Structures are given as C-alpha cells and as structure tokens.
PDB file of C-alpha atoms and ligand atoms in Angstrom:
ATOM      1  CA  UNK P  14      31.658 -18.057  -4.626  1.00 92.00           C
ATOM      2  CA  UNK P  15      27.678 -16.743  -5.845  1.00 97.00           C
ATOM      3  CA  UNK P  16      25.611 -17.394  -2.527  1.00 98.00           C
ATOM      4  CA  UNK P  17      22.247 -16.321  -1.274  1.00 98.00           C
ATOM      5  CA  UNK P  18      21.002 -15.959   2.040  1.00 98.00           C
ATOM      6  CA  UNK P  19      18.182 -17.567   3.110  1.00 98.00           C
ATOM      7  CA  UNK P  20      16.387 -17.273   6.068  1.00 97.00           C
ATOM      8  CA  UNK P  21      14.123 -14.688   7.726  1.00 96.00           C
ATOM      9  CA  UNK P  22      14.219 -11.391   8.368  1.00 92.00           C
ATOM     10  CA  UNK P  23      17.020 -11.660  11.626  1.00 89.00           C
ATOM     11  CA  UNK P  24      18.047 -14.761  11.096  1.00 94.00           C
ATOM     12  CA  UNK P  25      21.645 -13.495  10.401  1.00 92.00           C
ATOM     13  CA  UNK P  26      22.213 -13.263   6.324  1.00 95.00           C
ATOM     14  CA  UNK P  27      23.195  -9.221   6.399  1.00 93.00           C
ATOM     15  CA  UNK P  28      25.647 -10.450   9.648  1.00 92.00           C
ATOM     16  CA  UNK P  29      27.422 -13.380   8.097  1.00 97.00           C
ATOM     17  CA  UNK P  30      26.812 -11.856   4.879  1.00 97.00           C
ATOM     18  CA  UNK P  31      29.350  -9.541   5.922  1.00 94.00           C
ATOM     19  CA  UNK P  32      31.887 -12.105   7.197  1.00 96.00           C
ATOM     20  CA  UNK P  33      31.845 -14.725   4.259  1.00 97.00           C
ATOM     21  CA  UNK P  34      32.586 -10.890   2.094  1.00 96.00           C
ATOM     22  CA  UNK P  35      35.781 -10.302   3.859  1.00 96.00           C
ATOM     23  CA  UNK P  36      37.094 -14.148   4.092  1.00 96.00           C
ATOM     24  CA  UNK P  37      35.735 -14.523   0.227  1.00 95.00           C
ATOM     25  CA  UNK P  38      37.065 -11.269  -0.909  1.00 96.00           C
ATOM     26  CA  UNK P  39      33.524 -10.901  -2.999  1.00 96.00           C
ATOM     27  CA  UNK P  40      30.531  -8.065  -2.354  1.00 96.00           C
ATOM     28  CA  UNK P  41      27.592  -8.389  -0.738  1.00 96.00           C
ATOM     29  CA  UNK P  42      24.326  -7.076  -2.157  1.00 96.00           C
ATOM     30  CA  UNK P  43      21.841  -6.323  -0.161  1.00 95.00           C
ATOM     31  CA  UNK P  44      18.867  -4.962  -1.535  1.00 96.00           C
ATOM     32  CA  UNK P  45      17.544  -3.621   2.165  1.00 94.00           C
ATOM     33  CA  UNK P  46      20.769  -1.417   2.206  1.00 93.00           C
ATOM     34  CA  UNK P  47      20.037  -0.701  -1.282  1.00 95.00           C
ATOM     35  CA  UNK P  48      16.161   0.461  -0.638  1.00 96.00           C
ATOM     36  CA  UNK P  49      16.932   2.349   2.419  1.00 93.00           C
ATOM     37  CA  UNK P  50      19.471   4.316   1.179  1.00 93.00           C
ATOM     38  CA  UNK P  51      16.964   4.942  -1.699  1.00 95.00           C
ATOM     39  CA  UNK P  52      14.463   6.195   0.933  1.00 95.00           C
ATOM     40  CA  UNK P  53      16.925   8.578   2.870  1.00 93.00           C
ATOM     41  CA  UNK P  54      18.269   9.934  -0.548  1.00 96.00           C
ATOM     42  CA  UNK P  55      15.066  10.435  -1.440  1.00 97.00           C
ATOM     43  CA  UNK P  56      15.627   8.695  -4.905  1.00 96.00           C
ATOM     44  CA  UNK P  57      12.581   8.082  -7.107  1.00 95.00           C
ATOM     45  CA  UNK P  58      12.658   3.892  -6.108  1.00 96.00           C
ATOM     46  CA  UNK P  59      12.659   5.431  -2.258  1.00 96.00           C
ATOM     47  CA  UNK P  60       9.479   7.126  -2.269  1.00 96.00           C
ATOM     48  CA  UNK P  61       8.008   3.836  -4.121  1.00 95.00           C
ATOM     49  CA  UNK P  62       9.788   1.349  -1.466  1.00 96.00           C
ATOM     50  CA  UNK P  63       9.125   3.299   1.474  1.00 96.00           C
ATOM     51  CA  UNK P  64       5.395   2.877   2.066  1.00 95.00           C
ATOM     52  CA  UNK P  65       5.597  -0.521   2.110  1.00 96.00           C
ATOM     53  CA  UNK P  66       8.965  -1.298   3.977  1.00 94.00           C
ATOM     54  CA  UNK P  67       7.991   1.069   6.721  1.00 90.00           C
ATOM     55  CA  UNK P  68       4.523  -1.371   6.795  1.00 90.00           C
ATOM     56  CA  UNK P  69       6.812  -4.858   7.047  1.00 89.00           C
ATOM     57  CA  UNK P  70       5.620  -5.439   3.217  1.00 93.00           C
ATOM     58  CA  UNK P  71       7.936  -6.133   0.498  1.00 96.00           C
ATOM     59  CA  UNK P  72       8.265  -4.162  -2.175  1.00 97.00           C
ATOM     60  CA  UNK P  73       7.304  -4.425  -4.988  1.00 97.00           C
ATOM     61  CA  UNK P  74       9.149  -7.189  -7.444  1.00 97.00           C
ATOM     62  CA  UNK P  75       9.903  -4.984 -10.707  1.00 95.00           C
ATOM     63  CA  UNK P  76      11.136  -2.380  -7.954  1.00 95.00           C
ATOM     64  CA  UNK P  77      13.727  -4.959  -7.272  1.00 97.00           C
ATOM     65  CA  UNK P  78      14.565  -6.840 -10.161  1.00 95.00           C
ATOM     66  CA  UNK P  79      15.747  -3.801 -11.666  1.00 92.00           C
ATOM     67  CA  UNK P  80      17.947  -2.732  -8.461  1.00 94.00           C
ATOM     68  CA  UNK P  81      19.317  -6.686  -9.000  1.00 94.00           C
ATOM     69  CA  UNK P  82      20.336  -6.815 -12.182  1.00 90.00           C
ATOM     70  CA  UNK P  83      21.840  -3.687 -12.053  1.00 91.00           C
ATOM     71  CA  UNK P  84      23.814  -4.044  -9.079  1.00 93.00           C
ATOM     72  CA  UNK P  85      25.229  -7.475 -10.295  1.00 93.00           C
ATOM     73  CA  UNK P  86      26.317  -5.474 -13.681  1.00 90.00           C
ATOM     74  CA  UNK P  87      29.365  -4.096 -11.481  1.00 88.00           C
ATOM     75  CA  UNK P  88      32.883  -4.725 -12.343  1.00 91.00           C
ATOM     76  CA  UNK P  89      33.178  -6.213  -8.812  1.00 92.00           C
ATOM     77  CA  UNK P  90      30.831  -8.630  -9.348  1.00 94.00           C
ATOM     78  CA  UNK P  91      32.527 -10.456 -12.102  1.00 91.00           C
ATOM     79  CA  UNK P  92      34.617 -12.896  -9.496  1.00 91.00           C
ATOM     80  CA  UNK P  93      30.983 -13.614  -7.244  1.00 96.00           C
ATOM     81  CA  UNK P  94      29.072 -11.903  -4.907  1.00 97.00           C
ATOM     82  CA  UNK P  95      26.823 -12.414  -1.433  1.00 98.00           C
ATOM     83  CA  UNK P  96      22.849 -11.706  -2.239  1.00 97.00           C
ATOM     84  CA  UNK P  97      21.739 -10.934   1.330  1.00 97.00           C
ATOM     85  CA  UNK P  98      17.582 -10.056   0.790  1.00 95.00           C
ATOM     86  CA  UNK P  99      16.671 -10.830  -2.283  1.00 97.00           C
ATOM     87  CA  UNK P 100      15.028 -13.032  -4.574  1.00 98.00           C
ATOM     88  CA  UNK P 101      12.579 -12.625  -1.559  1.00 98.00           C
ATOM     89  CA  UNK P 102       9.809 -13.901  -3.667  1.00 98.00           C
ATOM     90  CA  UNK P 103       9.407 -16.899  -6.328  1.00 98.00           C
ATOM     91  CA  UNK P 104       9.142 -14.320  -9.657  1.00 98.00           C
ATOM     92  CA  UNK P 105      12.489 -12.515  -7.746  1.00 98.00           C
ATOM     93  CA  UNK P 106      14.169 -15.720  -8.198  1.00 98.00           C
ATOM     94  CA  UNK P 107      12.313 -16.687 -11.577  1.00 98.00           C
ATOM     95  CA  UNK P 108      13.699 -13.058 -13.317  1.00 97.00           C
ATOM     96  CA  UNK P 109      16.953 -13.949 -11.851  1.00 96.00           C
ATOM     97  CA  UNK P 110      17.264 -17.087 -13.905  1.00 96.00           C
ATOM     98  CA  UNK P 111      15.781 -15.113 -16.860  1.00 96.00           C
ATOM     99  CA  UNK P 112      18.668 -12.826 -17.086  1.00 93.00           C
ATOM    100  CA  UNK P 113      21.074 -15.240 -16.128  1.00 92.00           C
ATOM    101  CA  UNK P 114      21.514 -14.833 -13.153  1.00 93.00           C
ATOM    102  CA  UNK P 115      24.179 -17.705 -11.690  1.00 90.00           C
ATOM    103  CA  UNK P 116      24.019 -19.177  -8.343  1.00 95.00           C
ATOM    104  CA  UNK P 117      26.357 -21.447  -6.714  1.00 96.00           C
ATOM    105  CA  UNK P 118      24.527 -22.274  -3.301  1.00 98.00           C
ATOM    106  CA  UNK P 119      21.335 -20.730  -1.765  1.00 98.00           C
ATOM    107  CA  UNK P 120      22.372 -20.719   2.117  1.00 98.00           C
ATOM    108  CA  UNK P 121      19.422 -21.316   4.800  1.00 98.00           C
ATOM    109  CA  UNK P 122      19.837 -19.946   8.285  1.00 98.00           C
ATOM    110  CA  UNK P 123      17.150 -21.312  10.299  1.00 97.00           C
ATOM    111  CA  UNK P 124      15.555 -20.170  13.303  1.00 96.00           C
ATOM    112  CA  UNK P 125      12.959 -20.070  15.236  1.00 95.00           C
ATOM    113  CA  UNK P 126      10.722 -17.515  15.493  1.00 94.00           C
ATOM    114  CA  UNK P 127      10.307 -16.484  19.126  1.00 91.00           C
ATOM    115  CA  UNK P 128      13.858 -16.260  18.720  1.00 91.00           C
ATOM    116  CA  UNK P 129      14.102 -13.952  16.030  1.00 92.00           C
ATOM    117  CA  UNK P 130      11.358 -11.397  17.368  1.00 90.00           C
ATOM    118  CA  UNK P 131      13.845 -11.083  20.984  1.00 84.00           C
ATOM    119  CA  UNK P 132      16.594 -10.816  18.471  1.00 85.00           C
ATOM    120  CA  UNK P 133      15.123  -7.950  16.287  1.00 86.00           C
ATOM    121  CA  UNK P 134      14.578  -5.718  19.838  1.00 88.00           C
ATOM    122  CA  UNK P 135      17.957  -5.355  20.323  1.00 92.00           C
ATOM    123  CA  UNK P 136      18.637  -4.507  17.141  1.00 91.00           C
ATOM    124  CA  UNK P 137      21.227  -1.157  16.057  1.00 94.00           C
ATOM    125  CA  UNK P 138      21.664  -0.551  13.012  1.00 93.00           C
ATOM    126  CA  UNK P 139      23.536   2.798  10.950  1.00 94.00           C
ATOM    127  CA  UNK P 140      22.246   4.479   8.458  1.00 90.00           C
ATOM    128  CA  UNK P 141      24.728   5.775   7.169  1.00 91.00           C
ATOM    129  CA  UNK P 142      26.824   2.550   6.424  1.00 91.00           C
ATOM    130  CA  UNK P 143      23.751  -0.052   7.179  1.00 88.00           C
ATOM    131  CA  UNK P 144      25.931  -1.802   9.451  1.00 91.00           C
ATOM    132  CA  UNK P 145      24.254  -3.557  12.214  1.00 90.00           C
ATOM    133  CA  UNK P 146      24.959  -4.365  16.437  1.00 93.00           C
ATOM    134  CA  UNK P 147      23.034  -5.472  18.806  1.00 92.00           C
ATOM    135  CA  UNK P 148      22.824  -4.170  21.700  1.00 93.00           C
ATOM    136  CA  UNK P 149      23.541  -8.202  23.990  1.00 88.00           C
ATOM    137  CA  UNK P 150      24.599 -10.092  20.893  1.00 85.00           C
ATOM    138  CA  UNK P 151      27.298  -8.069  18.965  1.00 90.00           C
ATOM    139  CA  UNK P 152      27.257  -4.407  21.141  1.00 95.00           C
ATOM    140  CA  UNK P 153      28.934  -1.636  19.711  1.00 97.00           C
ATOM    141  CA  UNK P 154      32.559  -0.354  21.095  1.00 97.00           C
ATOM    142  CA  UNK P 155      30.157   2.587  22.198  1.00 97.00           C
ATOM    143  CA  UNK P 156      27.182   2.442  22.927  1.00 96.00           C
ATOM    144  CA  UNK P 157      24.939   3.988  20.467  1.00 96.00           C
ATOM    145  CA  UNK P 158      27.766   4.017  17.779  1.00 97.00           C
ATOM    146  CA  UNK P 159      28.962   3.028  14.597  1.00 97.00           C
ATOM    147  CA  UNK P 160      32.366   0.736  14.768  1.00 97.00           C
ATOM    148  CA  UNK P 161      32.405   1.571  10.741  1.00 95.00           C
ATOM    149  CA  UNK P 162      31.746   5.349  10.543  1.00 97.00           C
ATOM    150  CA  UNK P 163      31.376   6.907  13.568  1.00 97.00           C
ATOM    151  CA  UNK P 164      28.082   8.340  12.884  1.00 97.00           C
ATOM    152  CA  UNK P 165      24.833   7.080  15.331  1.00 97.00           C
ATOM    153  CA  UNK P 166      23.313   3.905  15.705  1.00 97.00           C
ATOM    154  CA  UNK P 167      19.018   3.553  15.326  1.00 94.00           C
ATOM    155  CA  UNK P 168      16.209   1.619  15.422  1.00 92.00           C
ATOM    156  CA  UNK P 169      15.406   0.781  12.285  1.00 87.00           C
ATOM    157  CA  UNK P 170      11.455   1.317  12.115  1.00 84.00           C
ATOM    158  CA  UNK P 171      10.838  -2.364  10.418  1.00 86.00           C
ATOM    159  CA  UNK P 172      12.414  -3.631  13.795  1.00 89.00           C
ATOM    160  CA  UNK P 173       9.793  -2.556  16.484  1.00 87.00           C
ATOM    161  CA  UNK P 174       7.410  -5.257  17.536  1.00 86.00           C
ATOM    162  CA  UNK P 175       4.266  -5.212  15.382  1.00 86.00           C
ATOM    163  CA  UNK P 176       6.084  -4.998  12.334  1.00 90.00           C
ATOM    164  CA  UNK P 177       8.396  -7.811  13.327  1.00 91.00           C
ATOM    165  CA  UNK P 178       5.319  -9.719  13.409  1.00 91.00           C
ATOM    166  CA  UNK P 179       4.085  -8.738  10.059  1.00 92.00           C
ATOM    167  CA  UNK P 180       7.579  -9.709   8.450  1.00 93.00           C
ATOM    168  CA  UNK P 181       7.169 -12.023   9.619  1.00 95.00           C
ATOM    169  CA  UNK P 182       4.520 -13.625   8.227  1.00 95.00           C
ATOM    170  CA  UNK P 183       5.026 -11.891   4.903  1.00 95.00           C
ATOM    171  CA  UNK P 184       8.470 -14.052   5.164  1.00 97.00           C
ATOM    172  CA  UNK P 185       7.077 -17.562   6.149  1.00 97.00           C
ATOM    173  CA  UNK P 186       4.180 -16.795   2.849  1.00 98.00           C
ATOM    174  CA  UNK P 187       6.269 -14.708   0.275  1.00 98.00           C
ATOM    175  CA  UNK P 188       9.903 -15.723   1.056  1.00 98.00           C
ATOM    176  CA  UNK P 189      10.171 -19.178   3.129  1.00 98.00           C
ATOM    177  CA  UNK P 190       8.664 -20.896  -0.767  1.00 98.00           C
ATOM    178  CA  UNK P 191      12.425 -20.068  -2.136  1.00 98.00           C
ATOM    179  CA  UNK P 192      13.733 -23.049   0.232  1.00 98.00           C
ATOM    180  CA  UNK P 193      11.862 -25.695  -2.071  1.00 98.00           C
ATOM    181  CA  UNK P 194      13.025 -23.791  -5.491  1.00 98.00           C
ATOM    182  CA  UNK P 195      16.622 -24.339  -4.906  1.00 98.00           C
ATOM    183  CA  UNK P 196      16.100 -27.625  -3.324  1.00 98.00           C
ATOM    184  CA  UNK P 197      14.823 -28.551  -6.495  1.00 98.00           C
ATOM    185  CA  UNK P 198      17.345 -27.228  -8.558  1.00 97.00           C
ATOM    186  CA  UNK P 199      20.337 -28.597  -6.160  1.00 98.00           C
ATOM    187  CA  UNK P 200      21.349 -25.830  -4.640  1.00 98.00           C
ATOM    188  CA  UNK P 201      19.889 -25.415  -1.056  1.00 98.00           C
ATOM    189  CA  UNK P 202      22.612 -26.113   2.104  1.00 98.00           C
ATOM    190  CA  UNK P 203      20.629 -25.394   5.454  1.00 98.00           C
ATOM    191  CA  UNK P 204      22.635 -24.373   8.686  1.00 98.00           C
ATOM    192  CA  UNK P 205      20.874 -24.043  12.181  1.00 97.00           C
ATOM    193  CA  UNK P 206      21.363 -20.675  14.132  1.00 95.00           C
ATOM    194  CA  UNK P 207      23.799 -21.051  17.123  1.00 94.00           C
ATOM    195  CA  UNK P 208      23.929 -19.256  19.998  1.00 89.00           C
ATOM    196  CA  UNK P 209      26.751 -17.140  19.195  1.00 90.00           C
ATOM    197  CA  UNK P 210      27.466 -15.215  15.692  1.00 91.00           C
ATOM    198  CA  UNK P 211      30.639 -17.223  15.658  1.00 95.00           C
ATOM    199  CA  UNK P 212      28.990 -21.132  15.879  1.00 97.00           C
ATOM    200  CA  UNK P 213      26.709 -20.027  12.952  1.00 97.00           C
ATOM    201  CA  UNK P 214      29.666 -19.182  11.239  1.00 97.00           C
ATOM    202  CA  UNK P 215      31.984 -21.820  11.768  1.00 98.00           C
ATOM    203  CA  UNK P 216      28.613 -24.395  10.480  1.00 98.00           C
ATOM    204  CA  UNK P 217      27.856 -21.909   7.413  1.00 98.00           C
ATOM    205  CA  UNK P 218      31.673 -22.458   6.453  1.00 97.00           C
ATOM    206  CA  UNK P 219      31.917 -26.796   7.360  1.00 97.00           C
ATOM    207  CA  UNK P 220      28.350 -25.921   5.238  1.00 97.00           C
ATOM    208  CA  UNK P 221      30.340 -24.562   2.509  1.00 96.00           C
ATOM    209  CA  UNK P 222      33.174 -26.449   2.520  1.00 95.00           C
ATOM    210  CA  UNK P 223      34.980 -22.898   2.855  1.00 93.00           C
TER     211      UNK P 223
HETATM  212  P1  LIG Z   6      15.908  -5.998   4.805  1.00 83.22           P
HETATM  213  O1  LIG Z   6      16.872  -5.296   5.707  1.00 83.22           O
HETATM  214  O2  LIG Z   6      16.537  -7.234   3.700  1.00 83.22           O
HETATM  215  O3  LIG Z   6      15.498  -6.636   5.713  1.00 83.22           O
HETATM  216  O4  LIG Z   6      15.310  -5.666   4.250  1.00 83.22           O
HETATM  217  C1  LIG Z   6      14.628  -4.497   5.153  1.00 83.22           C
HETATM  218  C2  LIG Z   6      13.167  -4.372   4.010  1.00 83.22           C
HETATM  219  O5  LIG Z   6      12.512  -4.118   2.510  1.00 83.22           O
HETATM  220  C3  LIG Z   6      11.991  -5.279   3.648  1.00 83.22           C
HETATM  221  O6  LIG Z   6      11.910  -5.669   4.895  1.00 83.22           O
HETATM  222  C4  LIG Z   6      11.082  -5.182   2.499  1.00 83.22           C
HETATM  223  O7  LIG Z   6      10.168  -4.599   2.501  1.00 83.22           O
HETATM  224  C5  LIG Z   6      12.026  -4.610   1.469  1.00 83.22           C
HETATM  225  N1  LIG Z   6      12.933  -5.377   0.614  1.00 83.22           N
HETATM  226  C6  LIG Z   6      14.410  -5.449   0.909  1.00 83.22           C
HETATM  227  N2  LIG Z   6      14.339  -6.788   0.070  1.00 83.22           N
HETATM  228  C7  LIG Z   6      13.799  -7.049  -0.806  1.00 83.22           C
HETATM  229  C8  LIG Z   6      13.113  -7.750  -1.962  1.00 83.22           C
HETATM  230  N3  LIG Z   6      14.426  -8.805  -2.617  1.00 83.22           N
HETATM  231  N4  LIG Z   6      12.147  -7.624  -2.338  1.00 83.22           N
HETATM  232  C9  LIG Z   6      10.846  -6.941  -1.563  1.00 83.22           C
HETATM  233  N5  LIG Z   6      11.072  -6.458  -0.441  1.00 83.22           N
HETATM  234  C10 LIG Z   6      12.607  -6.411  -0.328  1.00 83.22           C
END
C-alpha cells in the first residue's frame, strides 16, 4: 500500500497514519517529524526550516523534495509507505511524480476549521519520538509523559492559536489544491472526520477496503 494522507493540519493524519502503519506493516514517513528532528539536532536543513515552521509557513519545496527522495530510498519502503504531511504543494506532488514515486491512493480526511482550532489547542507532542496525544481525545497514560518513550510531552510552538490560524490559511491556499490534483488522477478517496479516533479509523478502513 502506497498511501498519501491529505487533510488540514490537525485533521488526524499523523494519528491515523500510525494506526494504518501498524495494520499494514509499512512505515510512515512524516516530513513534519523529520524536520522537527532536524531542527532539534541543529542540522543545516533544520536551521533552514525553523523560521518557516515557527511562523506556520511551509518549508521551501526544494528542501522537502530532497528529504522525501532520500526517505523513500530506504529498504523499509520497498513494500509500501504512508506519507504523512507530504506532498503539501502542487510542485512537491509534481516533483514526486517525476521521481517515479508511486501512489495507490490519496486519502483526504475532511474536518472543519473550527474543530481543528479546538483540537490543536489540546495537542501534546513528544519531541523525542514524535508521538502525538490529546489532553481530552487521546490522553497519555501518565499526564505529560510519552507512552512510547517516557520523555516529556510539550505543546508544539506551531500549535499556538495564532500559528494554527496561519497554518490553516497556508493549508487552504497551498495544500487543498492537491485534492483536485489526485482526483484528476483517479487516486482520491475522502472520509469525513468522526467524533472519535476509532470511528475515523473505521471510515478509513472502509474507504480503503482493508
Ligand atoms: P506537520 O507536522 O506535518 O504539521 O508539519 C509541521 C511543519 O513542518 C509545517 O507547518 C511546515 O512548516 C513544515 N512541513 C512539514 N511537511 C512539509 C511539507 N511537505 N512541505 C513544506 N513544509 C512542510
């Protein structure tokens, strides 16, 4: 299965990608997680990406295209992959096509902006391993501590309310056109966000026929 997760920031792409990744036995590639790790490690890519990320803007396409080409070259991607948060612009999608990146399906999770703003204010993220929780919808077993690796959970800088609004604007302007892009190619599947993570997973499984 070669899958792209589409949808606004906070739509649940990362959470659903993790669930699907386990079920299908293929890795999730999240450019957001790769970039956050690069920022933390202070690599040249991280230094370039940081100011864009903090402002809720997109990191330039050339940086992302390099990252994704390298990530997909790994042997773990041979049997498939789930792309979370990439492509995010038409030029990224076109570059991936030119590189011969194959896609079976682009799955769009539809959520209203108001729900997203509310949801992102409760998100808590592990800086060490990239896992994501929610204080109400998906709390960690112990408050403020990552279930997966035991490190502290933090509020991502770009989950602050003013940055969330900027990210939603960026989404509507630059990423939403990808829905038409994949529809034209006959690859698009759409699911409506549901009140719980499990119910949304069920909708996705139905849409994908898995
Ligand atoms: P995410 O964790 O997917 O919400 O990504 C967090 C931030 O990383 C975004 O707001 C962007 O600044 C940057 N980012 C992640 N993926 C991409 C991408 N494919 N293209 C451009 N910027 C990206």
